[in-house]
PDB file of C-alpha atoms in Angstrom:
ATOM      1  CA  MET A   1      -9.645  37.208  74.115  1.00 50.00           C
ATOM      2  CA  ASN A   2     -11.967  34.045  74.185  1.00 49.00           C
ATOM      3  CA  ALA A   3     -12.887  34.493  70.376  1.00 50.00           C
ATOM      4  CA  VAL A   4      -9.358  34.446  70.165  1.00 49.00           C
ATOM      5  CA  MET A   5      -8.701  32.033  72.372  1.00 49.00           C
ATOM      6  CA  GLY A   6     -11.292  30.197  69.977  1.00 50.00           C
ATOM      7  CA  ASP A   7      -9.106  30.139  66.386  1.00 53.00           C
ATOM      8  CA  THR A   8      -6.145  29.568  68.113  1.00 54.00           C
ATOM      9  CA  THR A   9      -7.818  26.518  68.503  1.00 56.00           C
ATOM     10  CA  SER A  10     -10.144  25.451  65.821  1.00 62.00           C
ATOM     11  CA  ASP A  11      -6.004  26.143  63.662  1.00 65.00           C
ATOM     12  CA  ALA A  12      -5.054  23.449  65.859  1.00 63.00           C
ATOM     13  CA  ASP A  13      -8.218  20.930  65.901  1.00 68.00           C
ATOM     14  CA  SER A  14      -7.109  21.503  60.967  1.00 66.00           C
ATOM     15  CA  ALA A  15      -3.523  21.487  61.812  1.00 67.00           C
ATOM     16  CA  ASP A  16      -4.027  18.028  63.148  1.00 70.00           C
ATOM     17  CA  LYS A  17      -6.579  16.613  61.608  1.00 68.00           C
ATOM     18  CA  ARG A  18      -4.393  17.193  58.359  1.00 70.00           C
ATOM     19  CA  SER A  19      -1.483  15.893  59.929  1.00 72.00           C
ATOM     20  CA  ARG A  20      -3.422  11.940  60.810  1.00 75.00           C
ATOM     21  CA  LEU A  21      -4.199  12.630  56.901  1.00 70.00           C
ATOM     22  CA  ARG A  22      -0.567  12.946  56.247  1.00 71.00           C
ATOM     23  CA  ARG A  23       0.263   9.159  58.168  1.00 70.00           C
ATOM     24  CA  SER A  24      -2.882   7.579  57.100  1.00 64.00           C
ATOM     25  CA  LEU A  25      -1.508   8.456  52.897  1.00 60.00           C
ATOM     26  CA  SER A  26       2.011   7.383  54.284  1.00 62.00           C
ATOM     27  CA  ARG A  27       0.833   4.362  55.643  1.00 61.00           C
ATOM     28  CA  TRP A  28      -1.484   3.613  52.654  1.00 55.00           C
ATOM     29  CA  ALA A  29       1.112   5.137  49.819  1.00 54.00           C
ATOM     30  CA  ASP A  30       4.064   2.635  52.269  1.00 56.00           C
ATOM     31  CA  SER A  31       1.508  -0.177  52.367  1.00 59.00           C
ATOM     32  CA  GLY A  32       1.459  -0.507  48.480  1.00 60.00           C
ATOM     33  CA  GLU A  33       5.628  -0.544  48.699  1.00 66.00           C
ATOM     34  CA  ALA A  34       5.384  -3.295  51.091  1.00 62.00           C
ATOM     35  CA  HIS A  35       3.373  -6.123  48.595  1.00 53.00           C
ATOM     36  CA  ALA A  36       5.137  -4.576  45.242  1.00 56.00           C
ATOM     37  CA  ARG A  37       7.608  -6.517  47.617  1.00 62.00           C
ATOM     38  CA  ASP A  38       5.884  -9.363  48.924  1.00 60.00           C
ATOM     39  CA  LEU A  39       4.175 -10.091  44.920  1.00 54.00           C
ATOM     40  CA  ARG A  40       8.540  -9.676  44.206  1.00 56.00           C
ATOM     41  CA  ALA A  41       9.789 -11.663  46.879  1.00 57.00           C
ATOM     42  CA  THR A  42       7.084 -14.257  46.310  1.00 56.00           C
ATOM     43  CA  HIS A  43       7.227 -15.042  42.357  1.00 51.00           C
ATOM     44  CA  SER A  44      11.316 -14.637  42.407  1.00 56.00           C
ATOM     45  CA  VAL A  45      11.755 -17.786  41.052  1.00 57.00           C
ATOM     46  CA  ALA A  46      15.238 -19.136  39.049  1.00 62.00           C
ATOM     47  CA  GLY A  47      14.456 -19.239  35.657  1.00 67.00           C
ATOM     48  CA  ASP A  48      11.439 -17.209  35.663  1.00 81.00           C
ATOM     49  CA  VAL A  49      12.653 -13.238  34.816  1.00 87.00           C
ATOM     50  CA  SER A  50      10.779  -9.759  36.424  1.00 88.00           C
ATOM     51  CA  ILE A  51       7.888  -7.688  34.363  1.00 92.00           C
ATOM     52  CA  ALA A  52       9.904  -4.901  34.180  1.00 90.00           C
ATOM     53  CA  GLU A  53      13.173  -6.891  32.746  1.00 90.00           C
ATOM     54  CA  ALA A  54      11.049  -8.611  30.290  1.00 91.00           C
ATOM     55  CA  PRO A  55      12.380  -8.702  26.780  1.00 92.00           C
ATOM     56  CA  ASP A  56       9.997  -7.976  24.102  1.00 91.00           C
ATOM     57  CA  ARG A  57       9.688 -10.155  21.010  1.00 92.00           C
ATOM     58  CA  GLU A  58      11.121 -13.409  22.514  1.00 92.00           C
ATOM     59  CA  ARG A  59      10.412 -16.396  24.367  1.00 94.00           C
ATOM     60  CA  VAL A  60      10.012 -15.726  28.035  1.00 94.00           C
ATOM     61  CA  SER A  61       8.694 -17.841  31.942  1.00 93.00           C
ATOM     62  CA  LEU A  62       6.426 -14.960  34.128  1.00 94.00           C
ATOM     63  CA  ARG A  63       6.004 -16.041  37.093  1.00 93.00           C
ATOM     64  CA  GLY A  64       3.194 -13.650  39.198  1.00 93.00           C
ATOM     65  CA  THR A  65      -0.556 -11.974  40.669  1.00 94.00           C
ATOM     66  CA  ILE A  66      -3.960 -12.023  38.343  1.00 96.00           C
ATOM     67  CA  LYS A  67      -5.423  -8.483  39.113  1.00 95.00           C
ATOM     68  CA  THR A  68      -7.742  -8.712  36.882  1.00 96.00           C
ATOM     69  CA  VAL A  69      -9.926 -10.786  34.340  1.00 97.00           C
ATOM     70  CA  THR A  70     -11.976  -9.120  31.746  1.00 95.00           C
ATOM     71  CA  LEU A  71     -14.001 -10.415  28.612  1.00 94.00           C
ATOM     72  CA  ARG A  72     -12.840  -8.778  25.520  1.00 89.00           C
ATOM     73  CA  PRO A  73     -14.058  -8.797  21.957  1.00 86.00           C
ATOM     74  CA  ARG A  74     -11.612  -8.821  19.489  1.00 80.00           C
ATOM     75  CA  GLY A  75     -11.893  -8.617  15.228  1.00 82.00           C
ATOM     76  CA  GLY A  76     -15.609 -10.220  16.198  1.00 85.00           C
ATOM     77  CA  ALA A  77     -14.401 -12.887  17.909  1.00 90.00           C
ATOM     78  CA  PRO A  78     -14.537 -13.638  21.518  1.00 93.00           C
ATOM     79  CA  ALA A  79     -10.666 -12.687  24.425  1.00 94.00           C
ATOM     80  CA  LEU A  80      -9.943 -13.075  28.224  1.00 96.00           C
ATOM     81  CA  GLU A  81      -7.553 -11.009  28.831  1.00 96.00           C
ATOM     82  CA  ALA A  82      -5.511 -11.054  32.609  1.00 97.00           C
ATOM     83  CA  GLU A  83      -3.297  -8.221  34.252  1.00 97.00           C
ATOM     84  CA  LEU A  84      -0.242 -10.748  35.695  1.00 96.00           C
ATOM     85  CA  GLU A  85       1.467  -8.451  38.355  1.00 94.00           C
ATOM     86  CA  ASP A  86       4.498  -8.950  40.011  1.00 90.00           C
ATOM     87  CA  GLY A  87       6.192  -6.773  41.557  1.00 86.00           C
ATOM     88  CA  SER A  88       7.495  -5.200  38.865  1.00 89.00           C
ATOM     89  CA  GLY A  89       5.056  -4.736  36.521  1.00 91.00           C
ATOM     90  CA  VAL A  90       1.751  -5.534  35.208  1.00 95.00           C
ATOM     91  CA  ILE A  91       1.617  -7.347  31.629  1.00 96.00           C
ATOM     92  CA  THR A  92      -1.660  -7.881  29.819  1.00 96.00           C
ATOM     93  CA  ILE A  93      -1.799 -11.519  29.057  1.00 96.00           C
ATOM     94  CA  VAL A  94      -4.339 -12.598  26.045  1.00 95.00           C
ATOM     95  CA  TRP A  95      -6.111 -15.664  25.242  1.00 96.00           C
ATOM     96  CA  LEU A  96      -8.104 -15.350  21.922  1.00 94.00           C
ATOM     97  CA  GLY A  97     -11.142 -16.960  20.450  1.00 94.00           C
ATOM     98  CA  ARG A  98     -12.072 -17.755  24.549  1.00 93.00           C
ATOM     99  CA  ARG A  99     -15.002 -17.153  26.981  1.00 92.00           C
ATOM    100  CA  ARG A 100     -13.234 -18.138  30.758  1.00 93.00           C
ATOM    101  CA  ILE A 101     -10.978 -20.498  31.493  1.00 94.00           C
ATOM    102  CA  ALA A 102     -11.478 -22.689  35.063  1.00 94.00           C
ATOM    103  CA  GLY A 103      -9.936 -21.340  37.864  1.00 94.00           C
ATOM    104  CA  ILE A 104      -8.154 -18.397  36.032  1.00 95.00           C
ATOM    105  CA  GLY A 105      -9.182 -15.560  38.253  1.00 95.00           C
ATOM    106  CA  PRO A 106      -8.305 -12.473  40.536  1.00 96.00           C
ATOM    107  CA  GLY A 107      -5.728 -13.187  43.107  1.00 94.00           C
ATOM    108  CA  ARG A 108      -4.602 -17.116  41.767  1.00 95.00           C
ATOM    109  CA  ALA A 109      -1.096 -16.410  41.332  1.00 94.00           C
ATOM    110  CA  MET A 110       0.768 -18.232  38.145  1.00 95.00           C
ATOM    111  CA  ARG A 111       3.498 -18.867  35.822  1.00 95.00           C
ATOM    112  CA  VAL A 112       2.825 -18.374  32.541  1.00 96.00           C
ATOM    113  CA  GLU A 113       5.299 -18.709  28.965  1.00 96.00           C
ATOM    114  CA  GLY A 114       5.125 -17.256  25.257  1.00 96.00           C
ATOM    115  CA  ARG A 115       6.196 -14.041  23.353  1.00 96.00           C
ATOM    116  CA  ILE A 116       5.695 -10.520  24.326  1.00 95.00           C
ATOM    117  CA  GLY A 117       4.303  -7.962  22.122  1.00 93.00           C
ATOM    118  CA  SER A 118       2.522  -4.970  21.536  1.00 88.00           C
ATOM    119  CA  ALA A 119      -1.129  -3.230  20.729  1.00 80.00           C
ATOM    120  CA  THR A 120      -2.165   0.025  21.294  1.00 82.00           C
ATOM    121  CA  GLY A 121       0.899   0.734  23.239  1.00 84.00           C
ATOM    122  CA  HIS A 122       0.767  -2.364  25.949  1.00 89.00           C
ATOM    123  CA  ARG A 123       2.102  -5.464  26.186  1.00 94.00           C
ATOM    124  CA  VAL A 124       0.391  -7.878  25.679  1.00 96.00           C
ATOM    125  CA  LEU A 125       1.192 -12.271  25.919  1.00 96.00           C
ATOM    126  CA  PHE A 126      -0.688 -13.172  23.738  1.00 95.00           C
ATOM    127  CA  ASN A 127      -2.308 -17.237  24.359  1.00 96.00           C
ATOM    128  CA  PRO A 128       0.823 -17.806  26.194  1.00 97.00           C
ATOM    129  CA  ARG A 129       1.198 -21.492  27.659  1.00 97.00           C
ATOM    130  CA  TYR A 130      -0.162 -20.556  31.818  1.00 96.00           C
ATOM    131  CA  GLU A 131       0.097 -22.776  35.206  1.00 95.00           C
ATOM    132  CA  LEU A 132      -1.951 -22.352  38.301  1.00 95.00           C
ATOM    133  CA  ILE A 133       0.274 -21.988  41.443  1.00 92.00           C
ATOM    134  CA  PRO A 134      -1.984 -23.173  44.355  1.00 86.00           C
TER     135      PRO A 134
END
């Protein structure tokens, strides 16, 4: 009889652990959606379009937060790459011939202006005009 009760208790414990795990994952997923909503609200300004709605091969003005900054050589020359996100999407910003730009780093808000192109299937903005936002 004790063996049967022990099995029931361990089943209940494992079910409780699975339930806690599901709640934690759900909260984590919700926080990602909340973060995207916050970014969209923060970066929606008249005159700027969202990254997701920005048309290719037309001059656009985008506003967002830098996710990552990477130094990658392109054709033997240095190129500074940054991923800009605004809650609707992400776009790669590339400054050719630059190793670093003062003030540009992860978490920094900025506004960029330029023409969106495509490189290896990803949307890219080469050598845009930019403005750091405090």
